[in-house]
Amino acid sequence: MKKISLFVFVLLITTNIIAQPIPKAPEVKEGEGPYTQLILRGVTIINGTGAPAQGPMDIVIEQNRIVRIASAGYPGVKTDPAKRVQLKAGGKEMNCEGMYALPGFIDMHGHIGGSGQGTPAEYVFKLWMAHGITTIREPSCGNGLEWVLDQKKKSADNKITAPRIYAYTAFGQGSTSPITNAEQARAWVNENAKKGADGIKFFGARPEVMDAALRENKRLGLRSCMHHAQMDVARWNVLNSAEAGLTSMEHWYGLPEALFTDKTIQQYPLDYNYSNEEHRFEEAGKLWLQAAAPYSDHWNKVMNRLLALDFTLDPTFNIYDATRDLQRARRAEWHEYYTLPSLWKFFEPSRISHGSFWFNWGTEQEVAWKKNYQLWMTFVNEYKNRGGRVTTGSDNGFIYQTYGFGYIRELELLREAGFHPLEVIRSATLFGAQALGAEKDLGTLEEGKLADIVLVDANPLKNLQVLYGTGAIELTADNQIIRKGGVKYTIKDGIVYDAKKLLDDAKRIVDESKKKTGFKIIQPGDAHQH
């Protein structure tokens, strides 16, 4: 393993980022296309810009680009086929009547598993693609930059079934000595760019190091994100990062600290130990109550400064969802079928596995986190209302959040925060593309954009839960319980993937692992996990 700075090494170990690379996705051709011409007939479009749904429409794709979006008539009125876009020789058309088309989803915080979770890349990629996620930002390249760049290229060449990948290296990774001054920081940033990274993920460092690294990275035209870890947040919070050129903040660490008015350091108990994750996460649940009250002068001042800097919030609400309702997150219906035994084991209470801090978690902790969420969501929703960019990231593979499913939960939580469903979709598409600097090609359904499209046979604006692989439960007029939704097709680069088949493939991987390990989910009354 390559040497890195001591601080980064300790931090990455505690977050389980350093690990032997997981198996790469197999090079197989599973989708169909791209085609000289592909027409999606009669679909209702939610284009990602914030515009309302419109349909029926015909979407015309040639190779991997959308070349035309044309009206196919009026709702409930059949249009003369001769007046619609004509299919060329050798082309293909799909009857999409009753379906909704959305831009491919962008996961701004998508770790490609790790050996601690035992999650092979094929499993992770297929769960993402089965949920319409066609682009991910890999923050910190936990399997190594070279490994991630290899998967990125194969995805770009469509040799593997995977979202397109933006690779962000953890700051300091690969350094042969600690980075302790501005000169070393700039040198590392330049070397990282030469290696082909798309950006950097920061956790914290000395202020002069952070400032130099962020400014140099931006000068080179690369992007950045940051988890403001508590070990450095007292001397470098979100405002400092935004001023120096950080693209996006992850989670919410560093923001309450910028909102302090009667203190400079979080009110840590005197026996607090950051390495003890029970301490870390329990006290984190009390942090927003220590910040300035919503809409107060200082609260407004911090928000307005971040808005002026065109700063991006990537809240990842879902990854802490279990803190306020552990039983709900732990027993989500998809775990039994789509969560790998090794991943399930990783989620369980543990003093070693990151995010498995359920030592003594109960009512008091959950109540505190519910209040935490209310204040956090208030800031994020108002940031959006004032024109700020809020994106969608999952950070799945931790804290009872399974890949793909956790991303859709993120959409639900933005809705809970106060976002209109159209604003939720915009955060999941256009705003993610903007934060990546990829809005010319991605993020909306418009002519000239890459053909990254999600097709679902239900209206996600009425119920975002129809986007889960398991769909949503509905009751028919004759009192029959049915499952409605689940992404039907995911189109990436003009290639059409059967999302249900991808989900079945992920389940097959889970079933094979269960047979091999004899795994079963712990039940009430069981003495221990088998």
PDB file of C-alpha atoms in Angstrom, residues 195-430:
ATOM      1  CA  LYS A 195      -2.676  11.103 -12.881  1.00  0.00           C
ATOM      2  CA  GLY A 196      -6.083  11.781 -14.391  1.00  0.00           C
ATOM      3  CA  ALA A 197      -8.266  12.479 -11.358  1.00  0.00           C
ATOM      4  CA  ASP A 198     -11.369  14.598 -11.927  1.00  0.00           C
ATOM      5  CA  GLY A 199     -11.098  16.252  -8.537  1.00  0.00           C
ATOM      6  CA  ILE A 200     -10.257  15.926  -4.863  1.00  0.00           C
ATOM      7  CA  LYS A 201     -12.147  15.013  -1.717  1.00  0.00           C
ATOM      8  CA  PHE A 202     -10.903  16.717   1.423  1.00  0.00           C
ATOM      9  CA  PHE A 203     -11.412  15.806   5.073  1.00  0.00           C
ATOM     10  CA  GLY A 204      -9.315  18.488   6.740  1.00  0.00           C
ATOM     11  CA  ALA A 205      -5.767  19.764   7.200  1.00  0.00           C
ATOM     12  CA  ARG A 206      -3.904  22.817   8.440  1.00  0.00           C
ATOM     13  CA  PRO A 207      -5.565  26.035   7.183  1.00  0.00           C
ATOM     14  CA  GLU A 208      -2.569  27.030   5.030  1.00  0.00           C
ATOM     15  CA  VAL A 209      -2.539  23.559   3.464  1.00  0.00           C
ATOM     16  CA  MET A 210      -6.293  23.584   2.785  1.00  0.00           C
ATOM     17  CA  ASP A 211      -6.178  27.063   1.296  1.00  0.00           C
ATOM     18  CA  ALA A 212      -3.273  26.301  -1.021  1.00  0.00           C
ATOM     19  CA  ALA A 213      -4.665  22.954  -2.153  1.00  0.00           C
ATOM     20  CA  LEU A 214      -8.159  24.255  -2.910  1.00  0.00           C
ATOM     21  CA  ARG A 215      -6.952  27.301  -4.794  1.00  0.00           C
ATOM     22  CA  GLU A 216      -4.455  25.311  -6.855  1.00  0.00           C
ATOM     23  CA  ASN A 217      -7.043  22.654  -7.666  1.00  0.00           C
ATOM     24  CA  LYS A 218      -9.468  25.308  -8.872  1.00  0.00           C
ATOM     25  CA  ARG A 219      -6.727  27.028 -10.897  1.00  0.00           C
ATOM     26  CA  LEU A 220      -6.188  23.723 -12.709  1.00  0.00           C
ATOM     27  CA  GLY A 221      -9.879  23.580 -13.577  1.00  0.00           C
ATOM     28  CA  LEU A 222     -10.709  20.621 -11.334  1.00  0.00           C
ATOM     29  CA  ARG A 223     -13.589  20.298  -8.868  1.00  0.00           C
ATOM     30  CA  SER A 224     -13.638  19.393  -5.194  1.00  0.00           C
ATOM     31  CA  CYS A 225     -15.791  18.183  -2.331  1.00  0.00           C
ATOM     32  CA  MET A 226     -15.249  17.969   1.409  1.00  0.00           C
ATOM     33  CA  HIS A 227     -16.359  16.118   4.500  1.00  0.00           C
ATOM     34  CA  HIS A 228     -15.373  18.639   7.174  1.00  0.00           C
ATOM     35  CA  ALA A 229     -14.220  16.116   9.766  1.00  0.00           C
ATOM     36  CA  GLN A 230     -14.383  17.153  13.396  1.00  0.00           C
ATOM     37  CA  MET A 231     -10.633  16.786  13.825  1.00  0.00           C
ATOM     38  CA  ASP A 232     -10.046  20.003  11.856  1.00  0.00           C
ATOM     39  CA  VAL A 233     -13.389  21.793  11.719  1.00  0.00           C
ATOM     40  CA  ALA A 234     -12.582  24.081  14.670  1.00  0.00           C
ATOM     41  CA  ARG A 235      -9.972  25.818  12.526  1.00  0.00           C
ATOM     42  CA  TRP A 236     -11.480  25.354   9.042  1.00  0.00           C
ATOM     43  CA  ASN A 237     -15.233  25.298   8.493  1.00  0.00           C
ATOM     44  CA  VAL A 238     -17.508  25.483   5.455  1.00  0.00           C
ATOM     45  CA  LEU A 239     -17.129  29.231   5.034  1.00  0.00           C
ATOM     46  CA  ASN A 240     -13.350  28.899   4.871  1.00  0.00           C
ATOM     47  CA  SER A 241     -13.651  26.166   2.251  1.00  0.00           C
ATOM     48  CA  ALA A 242     -16.144  28.064   0.128  1.00  0.00           C
ATOM     49  CA  GLU A 243     -13.981  31.185   0.152  1.00  0.00           C
ATOM     50  CA  ALA A 244     -10.984  29.122  -1.001  1.00  0.00           C
ATOM     51  CA  GLY A 245     -12.924  27.583  -3.909  1.00  0.00           C
ATOM     52  CA  LEU A 246     -14.471  24.318  -2.687  1.00  0.00           C
ATOM     53  CA  THR A 247     -17.153  23.083  -5.093  1.00  0.00           C
ATOM     54  CA  SER A 248     -19.404  21.211  -2.669  1.00  0.00           C
ATOM     55  CA  MET A 249     -19.707  20.263   0.973  1.00  0.00           C
ATOM     56  CA  GLU A 250     -20.722  16.692   1.826  1.00  0.00           C
ATOM     57  CA  HIS A 251     -23.134  15.838   4.648  1.00  0.00           C
ATOM     58  CA  TRP A 252     -23.426  18.825   6.990  1.00  0.00           C
ATOM     59  CA  TYR A 253     -20.242  18.840   9.059  1.00  0.00           C
ATOM     60  CA  GLY A 254     -18.645  22.262   9.100  1.00  0.00           C
ATOM     61  CA  LEU A 255     -21.873  24.150   8.487  1.00  0.00           C
ATOM     62  CA  PRO A 256     -23.250  24.311  12.039  1.00  0.00           C
ATOM     63  CA  GLU A 257     -19.763  25.328  13.175  1.00  0.00           C
ATOM     64  CA  ALA A 258     -19.904  28.278  10.763  1.00  0.00           C
ATOM     65  CA  LEU A 259     -23.245  29.162  12.378  1.00  0.00           C
ATOM     66  CA  PHE A 260     -21.966  29.322  15.977  1.00  0.00           C
ATOM     67  CA  THR A 261     -22.602  32.630  17.732  1.00  0.00           C
ATOM     68  CA  ASP A 262     -21.816  31.903  21.389  1.00  0.00           C
ATOM     69  CA  LYS A 263     -18.977  29.422  21.036  1.00  0.00           C
ATOM     70  CA  THR A 264     -16.192  28.392  18.680  1.00  0.00           C
ATOM     71  CA  ILE A 265     -16.094  24.664  19.438  1.00  0.00           C
ATOM     72  CA  GLN A 266     -18.850  22.086  19.636  1.00  0.00           C
ATOM     73  CA  GLN A 267     -19.920  21.279  23.211  1.00  0.00           C
ATOM     74  CA  TYR A 268     -18.105  17.968  23.461  1.00  0.00           C
ATOM     75  CA  PRO A 269     -18.567  15.971  26.685  1.00  0.00           C
ATOM     76  CA  LEU A 270     -15.290  15.880  28.571  1.00  0.00           C
ATOM     77  CA  ASP A 271     -14.946  12.122  28.069  1.00  0.00           C
ATOM     78  CA  TYR A 272     -15.605  12.406  24.300  1.00  0.00           C
ATOM     79  CA  ASN A 273     -13.322  10.375  22.027  1.00  0.00           C
ATOM     80  CA  TYR A 274     -13.675  10.907  18.260  1.00  0.00           C
ATOM     81  CA  SER A 275     -12.420   7.394  17.555  1.00  0.00           C
ATOM     82  CA  ASN A 276     -15.384   6.031  19.503  1.00  0.00           C
ATOM     83  CA  GLU A 277     -18.146   6.283  16.914  1.00  0.00           C
ATOM     84  CA  GLU A 278     -20.882   6.046  19.535  1.00  0.00           C
ATOM     85  CA  HIS A 279     -19.522   9.327  20.934  1.00  0.00           C
ATOM     86  CA  ARG A 280     -19.010  10.808  17.494  1.00  0.00           C
ATOM     87  CA  PHE A 281     -22.495  10.203  16.137  1.00  0.00           C
ATOM     88  CA  GLU A 282     -24.469  10.745  19.327  1.00  0.00           C
ATOM     89  CA  GLU A 283     -22.923  14.174  19.822  1.00  0.00           C
ATOM     90  CA  ALA A 284     -23.283  14.992  16.135  1.00  0.00           C
ATOM     91  CA  GLY A 285     -27.023  14.618  16.645  1.00  0.00           C
ATOM     92  CA  LYS A 286     -26.959  17.552  19.064  1.00  0.00           C
ATOM     93  CA  LEU A 287     -24.917  19.911  16.928  1.00  0.00           C
ATOM     94  CA  TRP A 288     -27.557  21.838  14.971  1.00  0.00           C
ATOM     95  CA  LEU A 289     -29.187  22.934  18.240  1.00  0.00           C
ATOM     96  CA  GLN A 290     -25.908  24.682  19.069  1.00  0.00           C
ATOM     97  CA  ALA A 291     -26.003  26.737  15.837  1.00  0.00           C
ATOM     98  CA  ALA A 292     -27.711  30.048  15.170  1.00  0.00           C
ATOM     99  CA  ALA A 293     -31.494  29.836  14.956  1.00  0.00           C
ATOM    100  CA  PRO A 294     -33.085  29.649  11.495  1.00  0.00           C
ATOM    101  CA  TYR A 295     -33.550  33.045   9.805  1.00  0.00           C
ATOM    102  CA  SER A 296     -31.531  34.850  12.487  1.00  0.00           C
ATOM    103  CA  ASP A 297     -29.013  37.493  11.400  1.00  0.00           C
ATOM    104  CA  HIS A 298     -25.985  35.219  11.549  1.00  0.00           C
ATOM    105  CA  TRP A 299     -27.847  32.299   9.960  1.00  0.00           C
ATOM    106  CA  ASN A 300     -28.809  34.566   7.051  1.00  0.00           C
ATOM    107  CA  LYS A 301     -25.314  36.022   6.814  1.00  0.00           C
ATOM    108  CA  VAL A 302     -23.692  32.589   6.416  1.00  0.00           C
ATOM    109  CA  MET A 303     -26.293  31.430   3.906  1.00  0.00           C
ATOM    110  CA  ASN A 304     -26.033  34.562   1.800  1.00  0.00           C
ATOM    111  CA  ARG A 305     -22.259  34.318   1.651  1.00  0.00           C
ATOM    112  CA  LEU A 306     -22.413  30.701   0.460  1.00  0.00           C
ATOM    113  CA  LEU A 307     -24.992  31.681  -2.151  1.00  0.00           C
ATOM    114  CA  ALA A 308     -22.782  34.525  -3.387  1.00  0.00           C
ATOM    115  CA  LEU A 309     -19.924  32.030  -3.846  1.00  0.00           C
ATOM    116  CA  ASP A 310     -22.145  29.684  -5.932  1.00  0.00           C
ATOM    117  CA  PHE A 311     -21.472  26.962  -3.382  1.00  0.00           C
ATOM    118  CA  THR A 312     -23.098  23.523  -3.670  1.00  0.00           C
ATOM    119  CA  LEU A 313     -24.705  21.566  -0.826  1.00  0.00           C
ATOM    120  CA  ASP A 314     -24.658  17.775  -1.178  1.00  0.00           C
ATOM    121  CA  PRO A 315     -26.491  16.827   2.038  1.00  0.00           C
ATOM    122  CA  THR A 316     -26.694  13.003   1.783  1.00  0.00           C
ATOM    123  CA  PHE A 317     -29.690  13.000   4.147  1.00  0.00           C
ATOM    124  CA  ASN A 318     -30.263   9.281   3.659  1.00  0.00           C
ATOM    125  CA  ILE A 319     -26.988   8.067   5.091  1.00  0.00           C
ATOM    126  CA  TYR A 320     -27.930   9.265   8.590  1.00  0.00           C
ATOM    127  CA  ASP A 321     -31.583   8.267   8.315  1.00  0.00           C
ATOM    128  CA  ALA A 322     -31.113   5.322  10.681  1.00  0.00           C
ATOM    129  CA  THR A 323     -30.025   7.646  13.484  1.00  0.00           C
ATOM    130  CA  ARG A 324     -33.601   8.863  13.894  1.00  0.00           C
ATOM    131  CA  ASP A 325     -35.357   5.522  13.301  1.00  0.00           C
ATOM    132  CA  LEU A 326     -32.997   2.575  13.498  1.00  0.00           C
ATOM    133  CA  GLN A 327     -35.655  -0.116  13.211  1.00  0.00           C
ATOM    134  CA  ARG A 328     -37.123   1.367  10.046  1.00  0.00           C
ATOM    135  CA  ALA A 329     -33.766   1.538   8.290  1.00  0.00           C
ATOM    136  CA  ARG A 330     -32.641  -1.853   9.558  1.00  0.00           C
ATOM    137  CA  ARG A 331     -35.774  -3.673   8.408  1.00  0.00           C
ATOM    138  CA  ALA A 332     -36.346  -1.976   5.047  1.00  0.00           C
ATOM    139  CA  GLU A 333     -37.968  -4.604   2.847  1.00  0.00           C
ATOM    140  CA  TRP A 334     -35.205  -4.720   0.249  1.00  0.00           C
ATOM    141  CA  HIS A 335     -32.509  -5.864   2.676  1.00  0.00           C
ATOM    142  CA  GLU A 336     -33.690  -9.462   2.652  1.00  0.00           C
ATOM    143  CA  TYR A 337     -33.370  -9.738  -1.115  1.00  0.00           C
ATOM    144  CA  TYR A 338     -30.765  -7.204  -2.235  1.00  0.00           C
ATOM    145  CA  THR A 339     -28.327  -6.617   0.649  1.00  0.00           C
ATOM    146  CA  LEU A 340     -25.277  -8.871   0.526  1.00  0.00           C
ATOM    147  CA  PRO A 341     -24.596 -10.941   3.675  1.00  0.00           C
ATOM    148  CA  SER A 342     -21.178  -9.304   4.020  1.00  0.00           C
ATOM    149  CA  LEU A 343     -22.758  -5.853   3.738  1.00  0.00           C
ATOM    150  CA  TRP A 344     -25.442  -6.769   6.258  1.00  0.00           C
ATOM    151  CA  LYS A 345     -22.738  -7.953   8.632  1.00  0.00           C
ATOM    152  CA  PHE A 346     -20.866  -4.683   8.110  1.00  0.00           C
ATOM    153  CA  PHE A 347     -23.981  -2.741   9.104  1.00  0.00           C
ATOM    154  CA  GLU A 348     -24.404  -4.541  12.427  1.00  0.00           C
ATOM    155  CA  PRO A 349     -23.183  -3.045  15.737  1.00  0.00           C
ATOM    156  CA  SER A 350     -19.405  -3.025  15.709  1.00  0.00           C
ATOM    157  CA  ARG A 351     -16.571  -1.086  17.300  1.00  0.00           C
ATOM    158  CA  ILE A 352     -14.538  -1.556  14.123  1.00  0.00           C
ATOM    159  CA  SER A 353     -16.816  -1.123  11.085  1.00  0.00           C
ATOM    160  CA  HIS A 354     -17.444   2.506  10.152  1.00  0.00           C
ATOM    161  CA  GLY A 355     -21.012   3.667  10.760  1.00  0.00           C
ATOM    162  CA  SER A 356     -21.920   0.663  12.914  1.00  0.00           C
ATOM    163  CA  PHE A 357     -22.256   2.648  16.129  1.00  0.00           C
ATOM    164  CA  TRP A 358     -25.378   0.950  17.496  1.00  0.00           C
ATOM    165  CA  PHE A 359     -23.884   0.129  20.912  1.00  0.00           C
ATOM    166  CA  ASN A 360     -26.581   1.771  23.034  1.00  0.00           C
ATOM    167  CA  TRP A 361     -28.851   3.506  20.544  1.00  0.00           C
ATOM    168  CA  GLY A 362     -32.401   4.238  21.643  1.00  0.00           C
ATOM    169  CA  THR A 363     -35.177   6.737  22.105  1.00  0.00           C
ATOM    170  CA  GLU A 364     -33.076   9.629  23.428  1.00  0.00           C
ATOM    171  CA  GLN A 365     -30.593   9.475  20.581  1.00  0.00           C
ATOM    172  CA  GLU A 366     -33.335   9.197  17.954  1.00  0.00           C
ATOM    173  CA  VAL A 367     -35.290  12.148  19.349  1.00  0.00           C
ATOM    174  CA  ALA A 368     -32.149  14.306  19.264  1.00  0.00           C
ATOM    175  CA  TRP A 369     -31.462  13.329  15.660  1.00  0.00           C
ATOM    176  CA  LYS A 370     -35.052  14.085  14.652  1.00  0.00           C
ATOM    177  CA  LYS A 371     -34.577  17.630  15.933  1.00  0.00           C
ATOM    178  CA  ASN A 372     -31.190  17.733  14.195  1.00  0.00           C
ATOM    179  CA  TYR A 373     -32.842  16.837  10.885  1.00  0.00           C
ATOM    180  CA  GLN A 374     -35.528  19.494  11.263  1.00  0.00           C
ATOM    181  CA  LEU A 375     -32.934  22.256  11.592  1.00  0.00           C
ATOM    182  CA  TRP A 376     -30.647  20.796   8.930  1.00  0.00           C
ATOM    183  CA  MET A 377     -33.514  20.416   6.460  1.00  0.00           C
ATOM    184  CA  THR A 378     -34.679  23.964   7.151  1.00  0.00           C
ATOM    185  CA  PHE A 379     -31.299  25.338   6.077  1.00  0.00           C
ATOM    186  CA  VAL A 380     -31.083  23.146   2.963  1.00  0.00           C
ATOM    187  CA  ASN A 381     -34.620  23.924   1.827  1.00  0.00           C
ATOM    188  CA  GLU A 382     -34.196  27.673   2.317  1.00  0.00           C
ATOM    189  CA  TYR A 383     -30.839  27.517   0.499  1.00  0.00           C
ATOM    190  CA  LYS A 384     -32.697  26.033  -2.452  1.00  0.00           C
ATOM    191  CA  ASN A 385     -35.462  28.630  -2.156  1.00  0.00           C
ATOM    192  CA  ARG A 386     -32.913  31.443  -2.412  1.00  0.00           C
ATOM    193  CA  GLY A 387     -31.431  30.005  -5.592  1.00  0.00           C
ATOM    194  CA  GLY A 388     -28.725  27.770  -4.136  1.00  0.00           C
ATOM    195  CA  ARG A 389     -27.648  24.509  -5.703  1.00  0.00           C
ATOM    196  CA  VAL A 390     -28.530  21.349  -3.776  1.00  0.00           C
ATOM    197  CA  THR A 391     -27.532  17.983  -5.224  1.00  0.00           C
ATOM    198  CA  THR A 392     -28.277  14.351  -4.422  1.00  0.00           C
ATOM    199  CA  GLY A 393     -25.652  12.003  -3.022  1.00  0.00           C
ATOM    200  CA  SER A 394     -26.121   8.659  -1.311  1.00  0.00           C
ATOM    201  CA  ASP A 395     -22.864   7.582   0.409  1.00  0.00           C
ATOM    202  CA  ASN A 396     -24.354   4.082   0.420  1.00  0.00           C
ATOM    203  CA  GLY A 397     -22.700   0.950   1.742  1.00  0.00           C
ATOM    204  CA  PHE A 398     -22.857   2.285   5.308  1.00  0.00           C
ATOM    205  CA  ILE A 399     -25.451   2.699   8.095  1.00  0.00           C
ATOM    206  CA  TYR A 400     -28.106   0.339   6.642  1.00  0.00           C
ATOM    207  CA  GLN A 401     -28.226   2.066   3.265  1.00  0.00           C
ATOM    208  CA  THR A 402     -27.979  -0.336   0.322  1.00  0.00           C
ATOM    209  CA  TYR A 403     -26.724   0.915  -3.035  1.00  0.00           C
ATOM    210  CA  GLY A 404     -29.431   2.344  -5.288  1.00  0.00           C
ATOM    211  CA  PHE A 405     -32.181   2.010  -2.711  1.00  0.00           C
ATOM    212  CA  GLY A 406     -30.499   4.594  -0.494  1.00  0.00           C
ATOM    213  CA  TYR A 407     -30.320   7.013  -3.418  1.00  0.00           C
ATOM    214  CA  ILE A 408     -34.080   6.896  -3.923  1.00  0.00           C
ATOM    215  CA  ARG A 409     -34.479   7.394  -0.181  1.00  0.00           C
ATOM    216  CA  GLU A 410     -32.414  10.571  -0.632  1.00  0.00           C
ATOM    217  CA  LEU A 411     -35.009  11.839  -3.088  1.00  0.00           C
ATOM    218  CA  GLU A 412     -37.748  11.150  -0.545  1.00  0.00           C
ATOM    219  CA  LEU A 413     -35.854  13.040   2.133  1.00  0.00           C
ATOM    220  CA  LEU A 414     -35.466  16.105  -0.069  1.00  0.00           C
ATOM    221  CA  ARG A 415     -39.232  15.943  -0.463  1.00  0.00           C
ATOM    222  CA  GLU A 416     -39.548  15.786   3.334  1.00  0.00           C
ATOM    223  CA  ALA A 417     -37.287  18.828   3.609  1.00  0.00           C
ATOM    224  CA  GLY A 418     -39.801  20.835   1.574  1.00  0.00           C
ATOM    225  CA  PHE A 419     -38.699  20.376  -2.041  1.00  0.00           C
ATOM    226  CA  HIS A 420     -41.419  20.096  -4.685  1.00  0.00           C
ATOM    227  CA  PRO A 421     -40.991  16.780  -6.561  1.00  0.00           C
ATOM    228  CA  LEU A 422     -39.863  18.737  -9.634  1.00  0.00           C
ATOM    229  CA  GLU A 423     -37.205  20.408  -7.484  1.00  0.00           C
ATOM    230  CA  VAL A 424     -36.157  16.982  -6.230  1.00  0.00           C
ATOM    231  CA  ILE A 425     -35.691  15.712  -9.800  1.00  0.00           C
ATOM    232  CA  ARG A 426     -33.751  18.857 -10.725  1.00  0.00           C
ATOM    233  CA  SER A 427     -31.379  18.274  -7.813  1.00  0.00           C
ATOM    234  CA  ALA A 428     -30.913  14.669  -8.945  1.00  0.00           C
ATOM    235  CA  THR A 429     -30.141  15.647 -12.523  1.00  0.00           C
ATOM    236  CA  LEU A 430     -29.355  19.183 -13.703  1.00  0.00           C
TER     237      LEU A 430
END
